[in-house]
Amino acid sequence: MLAVAVLAAGKGTRMKSNLPKVLQPLAGATLVERVLASARNLKPERRLLIVGHQAERVEQQLSAVGGLEFVLQQPQNGTGHAVQQLLEPLNNFEGELLVLNGDVPLLRAETIDQLVSTHRSSGALVTLLTARLEDPTGYGRVFADEQGAVSSIIEHRDCSEEQRRNNLTNAGIYCFNWTALAEVLPQLSTDNDQGELYLTDTVAMLAKAMHVEVADPDEVNGINNRQQLAQCETMLQERLRQHWMAEGVTFVDPASCTLSEGCQFGRDVVIEPQTHLRGRCLIGDESRLGPGSLIEDAELGRGVSVVMSVVREATVGDGVSVGPYAHLRPAAVIGNNCRIGNFVEVKKSTVGEASKVNHLSYIGDAELGASVNVGAGTITANYDGVNKHRTVIGDGSKTGANSVLVAPIQLGNKVTVAAGSTLTKNVPDGALALGRAKQLIKENWAGPS
Ligand code: UD1
Ligand code: CA
């Protein structure tokens, strides 16, 4: 039997943030979500999250994650005190307890798997993850022999100068024999620089303690301040790009682009410089994104091109060309082979196949059929100051330059709207609609020169 506990009750004082530390985002997922994900392979019987500082906010953020037990730690008197809160909920539990610091977000699932399997085969009462760091400042130091047996962990601030030279550091990830841990937990004392109960002190109390050194020390980066948050973001971004390059995505200037965990790319996608993808994005084969674009929570088909544009919560069909300088807003649904050109904004609208909105338009709350040609500067006037209204344009219709379609309004199929028209009434199939003043000519107006 395995239980996983994530320590997420701390305030994160060094972040100087109103947000609890474990809710800080990294590449589109919070620290605590990442930590939970690192234990996903293990399929634990129990998953407990120790919350305290802004507990409700943390619980709310994780409400969608099923099967989590929230355990309240109030006040937050150290990592040992945090784990003491498990004595009651795990009263009858027998097996291993995997403890994960909520602020160590880069751990790979395989590393955690290895820790647990080493623990099971060695028969130790606790096995912890360590790393040799070039700069171990701030981390607890692990004192171990050549066979990997650990005698103690001493926090950086409690170390002597001599002890600080030891660069074997504690990652904050432990696999305990729960029964043995439960026996020593009540014996912890606050006899240290911070006056807190340290989980790390249990290690010296457990007869056999072992450590497993990680191959890649970057994995065990703990986040205590904004500098470390930024470093981890850089590392995660690099990991994501490397992953997608291995899957057949080209990055023209990798370091200038950012991705989120929720992105999925087809083959031969090209990502041009200064392009950023956030949230959940699904990008079809052979699409070309950027330069200079922001794509968030969007689904793009095959062979889509997006240049210098923003696409948010929109769905874009195959072969569509977007931009330069277009803005697709939430619930824009663009059919196959459409063209959304310069300075065009589309919101909550469906654009049928092979339609073109090439220049300077606002299309909001509208439904455009197939092969519609929207002339330069056409505006759907969807808002009367109180309510939003719909515009419907049938297949094969054309609007002239600078048309205003005052919604609610319906234009049939193959309608032609004369340039400069302001239309307020529905137009039947095949009609020409003019809605502008007739041109007057007054000759010799200028008088003799
Ligand atoms: C801890 C370890 C240190 C290790 C480092 C790795 C201890 C005493 N020290 O130090 O050996 O090298 O992590 O990153 O454990 N938390 C609670 N309740 C509390 C206090 C903290 O839930 O009362 C949570 C925090 O939210 C955080 C985690 O425990 O997720 C670690 O706490 P933090 O204060 O950051 O510990 P470090 O000083 O980094
Ligand atoms: Ca920490």
Tab-separated table of C-alpha atoms and ligand atoms in Angstrom:
chain	number	residue	atom	x	y	z
A	1	MET	CA	0.000	0.000	0.000
A	2	LEU	CA	1.232	3.455	-0.855
A	3	ALA	CA	0.094	6.873	0.321
A	4	VAL	CA	1.371	10.117	-1.153
A	5	ALA	CA	1.422	13.324	0.883
A	6	VAL	CA	2.261	16.714	-0.576
A	7	LEU	CA	3.381	19.468	1.787
A	8	ALA	CA	1.551	22.566	0.619
A	9	ALA	CA	0.694	24.487	3.780
A	10	GLY	CA	3.553	26.989	3.835
A	11	LYS	CA	3.108	30.648	3.049
A	12	GLY	CA	6.164	31.029	0.890
A	13	THR	CA	7.326	34.184	2.675
A	14	ARG	CA	10.324	34.596	0.372
A	15	MET	CA	8.078	34.872	-2.713
A	16	LYS	CA	6.579	38.133	-1.351
A	17	SER	CA	3.292	37.229	-3.014
A	18	ASN	CA	-0.409	37.310	-2.209
A	19	LEU	CA	-0.658	33.912	-3.857
A	20	PRO	CA	0.229	30.858	-1.754
A	21	LYS	CA	3.554	29.583	-3.066
A	22	VAL	CA	2.267	26.222	-4.292
A	23	LEU	CA	-0.207	28.047	-6.568
A	24	GLN	CA	2.493	29.938	-8.450
A	25	PRO	CA	2.297	28.957	-12.116
A	26	LEU	CA	5.067	27.418	-14.194
A	27	ALA	CA	4.531	26.794	-17.908
A	28	GLY	CA	0.785	26.750	-17.434
A	29	ALA	CA	0.483	24.530	-14.352
A	30	THR	CA	0.789	25.407	-10.667
A	31	LEU	CA	3.671	24.095	-8.574
A	32	VAL	CA	1.405	21.770	-6.621
A	33	GLU	CA	-0.220	20.372	-9.769
A	34	ARG	CA	3.223	19.568	-11.110
A	35	VAL	CA	4.268	17.884	-7.891
A	36	LEU	CA	1.092	15.782	-7.890
A	37	ALA	CA	1.765	14.824	-11.506
A	38	SER	CA	5.249	13.582	-10.651
A	39	ALA	CA	3.654	10.806	-8.557
A	40	ARG	CA	1.059	9.867	-11.172
A	41	ASN	CA	2.689	6.570	-12.247
A	42	LEU	CA	2.532	5.114	-8.768
A	43	LYS	CA	-1.248	4.890	-8.533
A	44	PRO	CA	-1.231	5.424	-4.765
A	45	GLU	CA	-4.069	4.146	-2.565
A	46	ARG	CA	-4.306	7.516	-0.816
A	47	ARG	CA	-3.373	11.034	-1.886
A	48	LEU	CA	-3.205	13.636	0.848
A	49	LEU	CA	-2.521	17.316	0.506
A	50	ILE	CA	-1.438	19.224	3.581
A	51	VAL	CA	-2.864	22.725	3.354
A	52	GLY	CA	-2.722	25.663	5.738
A	53	HIS	CA	-1.876	29.106	4.433
A	54	GLN	CA	-4.871	30.178	2.273
A	55	ALA	CA	-6.094	26.586	2.484
A	56	GLU	CA	-9.435	27.360	0.831
A	57	ARG	CA	-7.790	28.872	-2.196
A	58	VAL	CA	-5.515	25.881	-2.631
A	59	GLU	CA	-8.446	23.465	-2.222
A	60	GLN	CA	-10.495	25.418	-4.714
A	61	GLN	CA	-7.719	25.367	-7.306
A	62	LEU	CA	-7.449	21.595	-6.969
A	63	SER	CA	-11.166	20.871	-6.743
A	64	ALA	CA	-11.128	19.279	-10.197
A	65	VAL	CA	-8.437	16.774	-9.204
A	66	GLY	CA	-10.305	13.720	-7.968
A	67	GLY	CA	-9.454	11.563	-4.963
A	68	LEU	CA	-7.491	14.155	-2.975
A	69	GLU	CA	-7.784	14.281	0.811
A	70	PHE	CA	-7.119	17.733	2.234
A	71	VAL	CA	-5.497	17.811	5.658
A	72	LEU	CA	-5.369	21.106	7.514
A	73	GLN	CA	-2.171	22.227	9.246
A	74	GLN	CA	-2.861	25.200	11.488
A	75	PRO	CA	-0.573	26.968	12.366
A	76	GLN	CA	2.303	26.035	10.047
A	77	ASN	CA	5.027	25.002	12.406
A	78	GLY	CA	7.429	23.306	9.994
A	79	THR	CA	7.600	20.310	7.691
A	80	GLY	CA	7.683	17.824	10.615
A	81	HIS	CA	4.594	19.445	12.093
A	82	ALA	CA	2.950	19.192	8.674
A	83	VAL	CA	3.504	15.422	8.521
A	84	GLN	CA	2.356	15.041	12.150
A	85	GLN	CA	-1.090	16.061	10.872
A	86	LEU	CA	-1.215	12.725	9.034
A	87	LEU	CA	-1.136	10.689	12.247
A	88	GLU	CA	-4.895	10.837	12.480
A	89	PRO	CA	-5.979	10.318	8.849
A	90	LEU	CA	-3.389	7.541	8.398
A	91	ASN	CA	-4.149	6.000	11.783
A	92	ASN	CA	-4.807	2.495	10.440
A	93	PHE	CA	-2.664	2.746	7.371
A	94	GLU	CA	0.128	0.280	6.727
A	95	GLY	CA	2.636	0.676	3.954
A	96	GLU	CA	4.818	3.371	2.480
A	97	LEU	CA	4.316	7.086	2.717
A	98	LEU	CA	5.836	9.124	-0.078
A	99	VAL	CA	6.301	12.734	1.054
A	100	LEU	CA	6.750	15.414	-1.606
A	101	ASN	CA	7.585	19.052	-0.925
A	102	GLY	CA	4.991	21.141	-2.727
A	103	ASP	CA	7.652	23.505	-4.074
A	104	VAL	CA	9.809	21.031	-6.035
A	105	PRO	CA	8.097	21.084	-9.441
A	106	LEU	CA	10.622	19.688	-11.929
A	107	LEU	CA	10.731	16.109	-10.695
A	108	ARG	CA	10.260	13.486	-13.373
A	109	ALA	CA	7.769	10.723	-12.721
A	110	GLU	CA	10.531	8.169	-13.503
A	111	THR	CA	12.703	9.605	-10.717
A	112	ILE	CA	9.924	9.125	-8.175
A	113	ASP	CA	9.306	5.588	-9.461
A	114	GLN	CA	12.983	4.815	-8.959
A	115	LEU	CA	12.974	6.212	-5.421
A	116	VAL	CA	10.033	4.022	-4.433
A	117	SER	CA	11.449	0.865	-6.006
A	118	THR	CA	14.884	1.424	-4.392
A	119	HIS	CA	13.147	1.896	-1.061
A	120	ARG	CA	11.211	-1.340	-1.473
A	121	SER	CA	14.242	-3.413	-2.379
A	122	SER	CA	16.633	-2.007	0.255
A	123	GLY	CA	14.437	-2.573	3.296
A	124	ALA	CA	15.263	0.889	4.674
A	125	LEU	CA	12.784	2.707	6.918
A	126	VAL	CA	13.279	5.854	4.873
A	127	THR	CA	14.809	6.537	1.462
A	128	LEU	CA	15.250	10.096	0.317
A	129	LEU	CA	16.227	11.829	-2.865
A	130	THR	CA	19.466	13.822	-2.895
A	131	ALA	CA	21.467	15.888	-5.344
A	132	ARG	CA	25.014	17.161	-5.483
A	133	LEU	CA	24.658	20.858	-6.182
A	134	GLU	CA	27.321	23.276	-7.291
A	135	ASP	CA	25.701	25.864	-5.084
A	136	PRO	CA	23.897	24.115	-2.204
A	137	THR	CA	23.035	27.374	-0.405
A	138	GLY	CA	19.699	27.154	1.382
A	139	TYR	CA	19.241	23.401	1.129
A	140	GLY	CA	19.466	20.885	3.960
A	141	ARG	CA	22.767	18.955	3.872
A	142	VAL	CA	22.678	15.162	3.861
A	143	PHE	CA	25.375	13.258	5.738
A	144	ALA	CA	25.804	9.804	4.307
A	145	ASP	CA	28.406	7.071	3.951
A	146	GLU	CA	29.713	5.524	0.732
A	147	GLN	CA	27.044	2.806	0.803
A	148	GLY	CA	24.332	5.448	0.749
A	149	ALA	CA	23.337	5.100	4.416
A	150	VAL	CA	22.215	8.449	5.808
A	151	SER	CA	23.058	9.471	9.363
A	152	SER	CA	21.464	12.929	9.471
A	153	ILE	CA	20.157	15.961	7.610
A	154	ILE	CA	21.111	19.394	8.860
A	155	GLU	CA	19.430	22.527	7.531
A	156	HIS	CA	21.672	25.120	5.896
A	157	ARG	CA	21.023	27.656	8.642
A	158	ASP	CA	21.856	25.134	11.377
A	159	CYS	CA	25.107	23.950	9.730
A	160	SER	CA	28.610	24.890	10.829
A	161	GLU	CA	30.964	26.365	8.212
A	162	GLU	CA	32.537	22.949	7.881
A	163	GLN	CA	29.181	21.199	7.396
A	164	ARG	CA	28.154	23.711	4.752
A	165	ARG	CA	30.979	22.472	2.563
A	166	ASN	CA	29.073	19.227	2.094
A	167	ASN	CA	27.197	19.720	-1.173
A	168	LEU	CA	24.987	16.629	-0.932
A	169	THR	CA	21.570	18.213	-0.524
A	170	ASN	CA	18.125	17.044	0.509
A	171	ALA	CA	15.545	17.332	-2.274
A	172	GLY	CA	12.589	17.253	0.105
A	173	ILE	CA	11.262	13.975	-1.361
A	174	TYR	CA	11.094	10.949	0.937
A	175	CYS	CA	9.716	7.443	0.952
A	176	PHE	CA	8.990	6.345	4.532
A	177	ASN	CA	7.856	3.163	6.147
A	178	TRP	CA	4.749	4.754	7.640
A	179	THR	CA	4.564	2.683	10.826
A	180	ALA	CA	8.184	3.500	11.692
A	181	LEU	CA	7.703	7.194	10.896
A	182	ALA	CA	4.503	7.397	12.941
A	183	GLU	CA	6.449	6.138	15.972
A	184	VAL	CA	9.147	8.837	15.795
A	185	LEU	CA	7.021	11.799	14.628
A	186	PRO	CA	5.845	12.708	18.160
A	187	GLN	CA	9.483	12.904	19.315
A	188	LEU	CA	10.424	15.868	17.094
A	189	SER	CA	11.617	19.019	18.814
A	190	THR	CA	11.891	22.658	17.838
A	191	ASP	CA	15.532	22.826	18.841
A	192	ASN	CA	16.792	24.616	15.703
A	193	ASP	CA	17.387	28.072	14.286
A	194	GLN	CA	13.806	28.508	13.066
A	195	GLY	CA	12.156	26.975	16.142
A	196	GLU	CA	10.123	24.667	13.909
A	197	LEU	CA	9.485	20.932	13.782
A	198	TYR	CA	11.628	19.560	10.966
A	199	LEU	CA	10.653	16.447	9.056
A	200	THR	CA	14.339	16.062	8.209
A	201	ASP	CA	15.085	15.277	11.878
A	202	THR	CA	13.168	11.991	11.627
A	203	VAL	CA	15.884	10.615	9.358
A	204	ALA	CA	18.424	10.373	12.189
A	205	MET	CA	15.779	8.603	14.316
A	206	LEU	CA	15.091	5.847	11.797
A	207	ALA	CA	17.360	2.818	12.023
A	208	LYS	CA	18.073	2.425	8.348
A	209	ALA	CA	17.963	5.551	6.203
A	210	MET	CA	19.182	5.507	2.622
A	211	HIS	CA	19.454	8.076	-0.144
A	212	VAL	CA	19.218	7.960	-3.907
A	213	GLU	CA	21.154	10.612	-5.797
A	214	VAL	CA	19.406	12.025	-8.847
A	215	ALA	CA	21.233	11.925	-12.159
A	216	ASP	CA	20.041	15.393	-13.161
A	217	PRO	CA	20.338	17.855	-10.253
A	218	ASP	CA	18.061	20.332	-12.059
A	219	GLU	CA	15.125	18.084	-11.193
A	220	VAL	CA	15.270	18.820	-7.495
A	221	ASN	CA	15.250	22.605	-7.722
A	222	GLY	CA	13.155	23.952	-4.891
A	223	ILE	CA	11.314	27.207	-5.356
A	224	ASN	CA	11.558	29.682	-2.532
A	225	ASN	CA	11.794	32.994	-4.379
A	226	ARG	CA	11.073	34.627	-7.737
A	227	GLN	CA	14.609	34.081	-8.981
A	228	GLN	CA	14.226	30.337	-8.540
A	229	LEU	CA	10.767	30.495	-10.118
A	230	ALA	CA	12.243	32.148	-13.208
A	231	GLN	CA	15.097	29.618	-13.397
A	232	CYS	CA	12.634	26.735	-13.248
A	233	GLU	CA	10.463	28.333	-15.925
A	234	THR	CA	13.509	28.522	-18.196
A	235	MET	CA	14.340	24.866	-17.560
A	236	LEU	CA	10.764	23.708	-18.096
A	237	GLN	CA	10.496	25.667	-21.316
A	238	GLU	CA	13.679	24.046	-22.539
A	239	ARG	CA	12.313	20.601	-21.629
A	240	LEU	CA	9.047	21.275	-23.479
A	241	ARG	CA	10.803	22.516	-26.603
A	242	GLN	CA	13.222	19.593	-26.603
A	243	HIS	CA	10.295	17.213	-26.259
A	244	TRP	CA	8.440	18.709	-29.216
A	245	MET	CA	11.529	18.944	-31.383
A	246	ALA	CA	11.956	15.210	-30.813
A	247	GLU	CA	8.343	14.828	-31.995
A	248	GLY	CA	8.943	16.682	-35.253
A	249	VAL	CA	8.322	20.364	-34.502
A	250	THR	CA	10.752	22.972	-35.891
A	251	PHE	CA	11.666	25.993	-33.783
A	252	VAL	CA	13.414	28.704	-35.759
A	253	ASP	CA	14.641	30.476	-32.612
A	254	PRO	CA	13.775	28.149	-29.723
A	255	ALA	CA	14.808	30.378	-26.849
A	256	SER	CA	12.432	33.151	-27.935
A	257	CYS	CA	9.332	30.920	-27.775
A	258	THR	CA	7.365	29.576	-24.825
A	259	LEU	CA	4.954	26.666	-24.573
A	260	SER	CA	2.632	25.259	-21.985
A	261	GLU	CA	2.243	21.709	-20.777
A	262	GLY	CA	-1.165	21.527	-22.461
A	263	CYS	CA	0.140	21.993	-26.045
A	264	GLN	CA	-0.052	19.226	-28.630
A	265	PHE	CA	1.550	19.533	-32.055
A	266	GLY	CA	1.289	17.531	-35.238
A	267	ARG	CA	4.272	16.872	-37.489
A	268	ASP	CA	6.244	19.485	-39.372
A	269	VAL	CA	4.797	22.356	-37.450
A	270	VAL	CA	7.126	25.350	-37.711
A	271	ILE	CA	7.282	27.805	-34.838
A	272	GLU	CA	8.807	31.089	-35.839
A	273	PRO	CA	10.516	33.466	-33.380
A	274	GLN	CA	8.681	35.239	-30.551
A	275	THR	CA	5.702	32.929	-30.581
A	276	HIS	CA	3.986	31.870	-27.380
A	277	LEU	CA	1.455	29.111	-26.777
A	278	ARG	CA	-0.496	28.988	-23.540
A	279	GLY	CA	-3.145	26.806	-21.986
A	280	ARG	CA	-4.470	23.899	-24.036
A	281	CYS	CA	-3.559	24.179	-27.700
A	282	LEU	CA	-3.964	21.607	-30.417
A	283	ILE	CA	-1.974	22.411	-33.562
A	284	GLY	CA	-2.364	20.387	-36.758
A	285	ASP	CA	0.378	19.088	-39.070
A	286	GLU	CA	2.363	21.526	-41.171
A	287	SER	CA	0.998	24.630	-39.518
A	288	ARG	CA	3.259	27.624	-39.290
A	289	LEU	CA	2.977	29.842	-36.230
A	290	GLY	CA	4.571	33.247	-35.907
A	291	PRO	CA	6.676	35.184	-35.931
A	292	GLY	CA	5.299	37.244	-33.087
A	293	SER	CA	2.103	35.424	-32.186
A	294	LEU	CA	0.192	34.480	-29.049
A	295	ILE	CA	-1.999	31.386	-29.163
A	296	GLU	CA	-3.999	30.393	-26.119
A	297	ASP	CA	-6.498	27.573	-25.584
A	298	ALA	CA	-7.005	27.200	-29.315
A	299	GLU	CA	-7.429	24.415	-31.811
A	300	LEU	CA	-5.795	24.882	-35.203
A	301	GLY	CA	-6.153	22.472	-38.137
A	302	ARG	CA	-3.565	21.362	-40.697
A	303	GLY	CA	-1.523	23.843	-42.668
A	304	VAL	CA	-2.716	26.892	-40.767
A	305	SER	CA	-0.588	30.017	-40.893
A	306	VAL	CA	-0.645	32.602	-38.106
A	307	VAL	CA	1.521	35.692	-38.523
A	308	MET	CA	1.891	38.437	-35.893
A	309	SER	CA	-1.519	37.644	-34.445
A	310	VAL	CA	-3.398	36.729	-31.287
A	311	VAL	CA	-5.644	33.652	-31.212
A	312	ARG	CA	-7.549	32.919	-28.014
A	313	GLU	CA	-10.162	30.241	-27.304
A	314	ALA	CA	-10.801	29.929	-31.015
A	315	THR	CA	-11.130	27.023	-33.440
A	316	VAL	CA	-9.446	27.339	-36.813
A	317	GLY	CA	-9.935	24.921	-39.721
A	318	ASP	CA	-7.404	23.485	-42.181
A	319	GLY	CA	-5.475	25.742	-44.530
A	320	VAL	CA	-6.572	28.982	-42.881
A	321	SER	CA	-4.343	32.012	-43.045
A	322	VAL	CA	-4.485	34.407	-40.099
A	323	GLY	CA	-2.850	37.818	-39.959
A	324	PRO	CA	-0.711	39.746	-39.981
A	325	TYR	CA	-2.256	41.622	-37.048
A	326	ALA	CA	-5.467	39.658	-36.626
A	327	HIS	CA	-7.242	38.918	-33.368
A	328	LEU	CA	-9.334	35.791	-33.006
A	329	ARG	CA	-11.250	36.002	-29.757
A	330	PRO	CA	-13.222	33.450	-27.740
A	331	ALA	CA	-15.694	31.319	-29.701
A	332	ALA	CA	-14.415	32.364	-33.105
A	333	VAL	CA	-14.846	29.319	-35.330
A	334	ILE	CA	-13.106	29.667	-38.680
A	335	GLY	CA	-13.873	27.139	-41.436
A	336	ASN	CA	-11.350	25.455	-43.730
A	337	ASN	CA	-9.385	27.583	-46.187
A	338	CYS	CA	-10.577	30.925	-44.867
A	339	ARG	CA	-8.487	34.053	-44.810
A	340	ILE	CA	-8.537	36.379	-41.832
A	341	GLY	CA	-6.334	39.286	-42.767
A	342	ASN	CA	-4.848	42.509	-41.488
A	343	PHE	CA	-6.465	44.265	-38.533
A	344	VAL	CA	-9.429	41.917	-38.382
A	345	GLU	CA	-11.094	41.003	-35.105
A	346	VAL	CA	-13.470	38.037	-34.868
A	347	LYS	CA	-15.430	37.229	-31.743
A	348	LYS	CA	-18.097	34.577	-31.031
A	349	SER	CA	-18.691	34.075	-34.729
A	350	THR	CA	-18.684	31.258	-37.221
A	351	VAL	CA	-17.019	31.871	-40.568
A	352	GLY	CA	-17.912	29.299	-43.265
A	353	GLU	CA	-15.437	27.547	-45.550
A	354	ALA	CA	-13.307	29.566	-47.956
A	355	SER	CA	-14.654	32.900	-46.738
A	356	LYS	CA	-12.423	35.954	-46.680
A	357	VAL	CA	-12.281	38.765	-44.177
A	358	ASN	CA	-9.170	40.396	-45.464
A	359	HIS	CA	-8.882	43.894	-44.100
A	360	LEU	CA	-9.889	46.107	-41.178
A	361	SER	CA	-13.075	44.370	-39.985
A	362	TYR	CA	-14.928	43.573	-36.796
A	363	ILE	CA	-17.008	40.409	-36.935
A	364	GLY	CA	-18.866	39.795	-33.671
A	365	ASP	CA	-21.836	37.525	-32.852
A	366	ALA	CA	-22.104	36.625	-36.508
A	367	GLU	CA	-22.647	33.612	-38.693
A	368	LEU	CA	-21.048	33.767	-42.119
A	369	GLY	CA	-21.753	31.112	-44.731
A	370	ALA	CA	-19.244	29.636	-47.167
A	371	SER	CA	-17.298	31.728	-49.708
A	372	VAL	CA	-18.418	35.027	-48.239
A	373	ASN	CA	-16.247	37.993	-49.141
A	374	VAL	CA	-16.214	40.619	-46.446
A	375	GLY	CA	-15.002	43.914	-47.882
A	376	ALA	CA	-12.395	46.088	-46.238
A	377	GLY	CA	-13.667	47.926	-43.189
A	378	THR	CA	-16.931	45.983	-42.839
A	379	ILE	CA	-18.274	46.105	-39.300
A	380	THR	CA	-20.989	44.052	-37.656
A	381	ALA	CA	-22.605	46.532	-35.274
A	382	ASN	CA	-23.590	43.920	-32.724
A	383	TYR	CA	-24.160	46.044	-29.640
A	384	ASP	CA	-26.997	48.497	-29.088
A	385	GLY	CA	-25.583	49.729	-25.811
A	386	VAL	CA	-27.549	47.168	-23.791
A	387	ASN	CA	-27.709	43.874	-25.665
A	388	LYS	CA	-25.698	41.994	-28.255
A	389	HIS	CA	-27.414	40.946	-31.500
A	390	ARG	CA	-26.617	38.504	-34.276
A	391	THR	CA	-25.653	39.052	-37.889
A	392	VAL	CA	-26.210	36.265	-40.414
A	393	ILE	CA	-24.670	36.347	-43.901
A	394	GLY	CA	-25.513	33.652	-46.458
A	395	ASP	CA	-23.189	31.700	-48.794
A	396	GLY	CA	-21.397	33.580	-51.548
A	397	SER	CA	-22.415	37.062	-50.356
A	398	LYS	CA	-20.138	40.097	-50.657
A	399	THR	CA	-20.017	43.245	-48.616
A	400	GLY	CA	-18.516	46.397	-50.100
A	401	ALA	CA	-15.834	48.390	-48.354
A	402	ASN	CA	-16.890	50.289	-45.245
A	403	SER	CA	-20.234	48.553	-44.767
A	404	VAL	CA	-21.966	48.594	-41.412
A	405	LEU	CA	-24.378	45.746	-40.710
A	406	VAL	CA	-26.578	46.818	-37.817
A	407	ALA	CA	-27.650	43.677	-35.937
A	408	PRO	CA	-29.989	41.909	-35.627
A	409	ILE	CA	-29.824	41.474	-39.386
A	410	GLN	CA	-29.869	38.678	-41.939
A	411	LEU	CA	-28.376	38.778	-45.415
A	412	GLY	CA	-29.370	35.909	-47.699
A	413	ASN	CA	-27.163	33.952	-50.119
A	414	LYS	CA	-25.370	35.766	-52.950
A	415	VAL	CA	-26.237	39.174	-51.609
A	416	THR	CA	-24.161	42.159	-52.672
A	417	VAL	CA	-23.828	45.101	-50.327
A	418	ALA	CA	-22.740	48.347	-51.919
A	419	ALA	CA	-19.673	50.024	-50.480
A	420	GLY	CA	-20.318	52.485	-47.692
A	421	SER	CA	-23.741	51.070	-46.827
A	422	THR	CA	-25.275	51.080	-43.385
A	423	LEU	CA	-27.867	48.298	-43.412
A	424	THR	CA	-30.561	47.900	-40.783
A	425	LYS	CA	-32.990	45.609	-42.629
A	426	ASN	CA	-32.766	42.006	-43.816
A	427	VAL	CA	-31.738	41.409	-47.448
A	428	PRO	CA	-33.177	38.510	-49.529
A	429	ASP	CA	-31.117	36.044	-51.608
A	430	GLY	CA	-29.486	37.425	-54.721
A	431	ALA	CA	-30.314	41.090	-53.992
A	432	LEU	CA	-28.156	44.190	-54.135
A	433	ALA	CA	-28.501	46.358	-51.040
A	434	LEU	CA	-27.563	50.002	-50.974
A	435	GLY	CA	-27.794	52.014	-47.829
A	436	ARG	CA	-26.058	55.277	-48.448
A	437	ALA	CA	-26.855	58.771	-49.668
A	438	LYS	CA	-27.027	59.176	-53.420
A	439	GLN	CA	-24.103	61.009	-54.879
A	440	LEU	CA	-24.791	64.591	-55.963
A	441	ILE	CA	-22.634	66.519	-58.376
A	442	LYS	CA	-22.736	70.313	-58.431
A	443	GLU	CA	-20.745	71.463	-61.380
A	444	ASN	CA	-18.674	74.655	-61.379
A	445	TRP	CA	-18.869	74.727	-57.567
A	446	ALA	CA	-15.385	76.116	-57.219
A	447	GLY	CA	-16.202	79.273	-59.210
A	448	PRO	CA	-13.849	80.976	-61.620
A	449	SER	CA	-10.204	80.775	-60.549
B	1	UD1	C1	13.102	21.938	2.958
B	1	UD1	C2	13.941	20.944	3.740
B	1	UD1	C3	15.376	20.994	3.236
B	1	UD1	C4	15.426	20.702	1.748
B	1	UD1	C5	14.477	21.647	0.975
B	1	UD1	C6	14.350	21.141	-0.458
B	1	UD1	C7	12.973	20.810	5.991
B	1	UD1	C8	13.136	21.225	7.406
B	1	UD1	N1	13.904	21.276	5.147
B	1	UD1	O1	13.601	23.237	3.252
B	1	UD1	O2	16.183	20.034	3.932
B	1	UD1	O3	16.734	20.831	1.260
B	1	UD1	O4	13.163	21.639	1.555
B	1	UD1	O5	13.627	22.027	-1.250
B	1	UD1	O6	12.051	20.095	5.671
B	1	UD1	N2	5.432	23.370	4.481
B	1	UD1	C9	4.265	23.004	5.106
B	1	UD1	N3	4.081	23.352	6.403
B	1	UD1	C10	5.019	24.021	7.116
B	1	UD1	C11	6.215	24.398	6.468
B	1	UD1	C12	6.405	24.047	5.148
B	1	UD1	O7	3.395	22.383	4.496
B	1	UD1	O8	4.775	24.286	8.291
B	1	UD1	C13	5.625	23.022	3.054
B	1	UD1	C14	5.831	24.227	2.180
B	1	UD1	O9	4.592	24.703	1.666
B	1	UD1	C15	6.730	23.689	1.072
B	1	UD1	C16	7.489	22.554	1.750
B	1	UD1	O10	6.779	22.244	2.938
B	1	UD1	O11	5.975	23.172	0.010
B	1	UD1	C17	8.930	22.936	2.081
B	1	UD1	O12	8.940	24.040	2.945
B	1	UD1	P1	10.062	25.164	2.874
B	1	UD1	O13	9.804	26.120	3.974
B	1	UD1	O14	10.175	25.697	1.514
B	1	UD1	O15	11.356	24.303	3.234
B	1	UD1	P2	12.864	24.633	2.855
B	1	UD1	O16	13.372	25.675	3.775
B	1	UD1	O17	13.000	24.873	1.411
B	2	CA	CA	11.589	25.106	-0.218
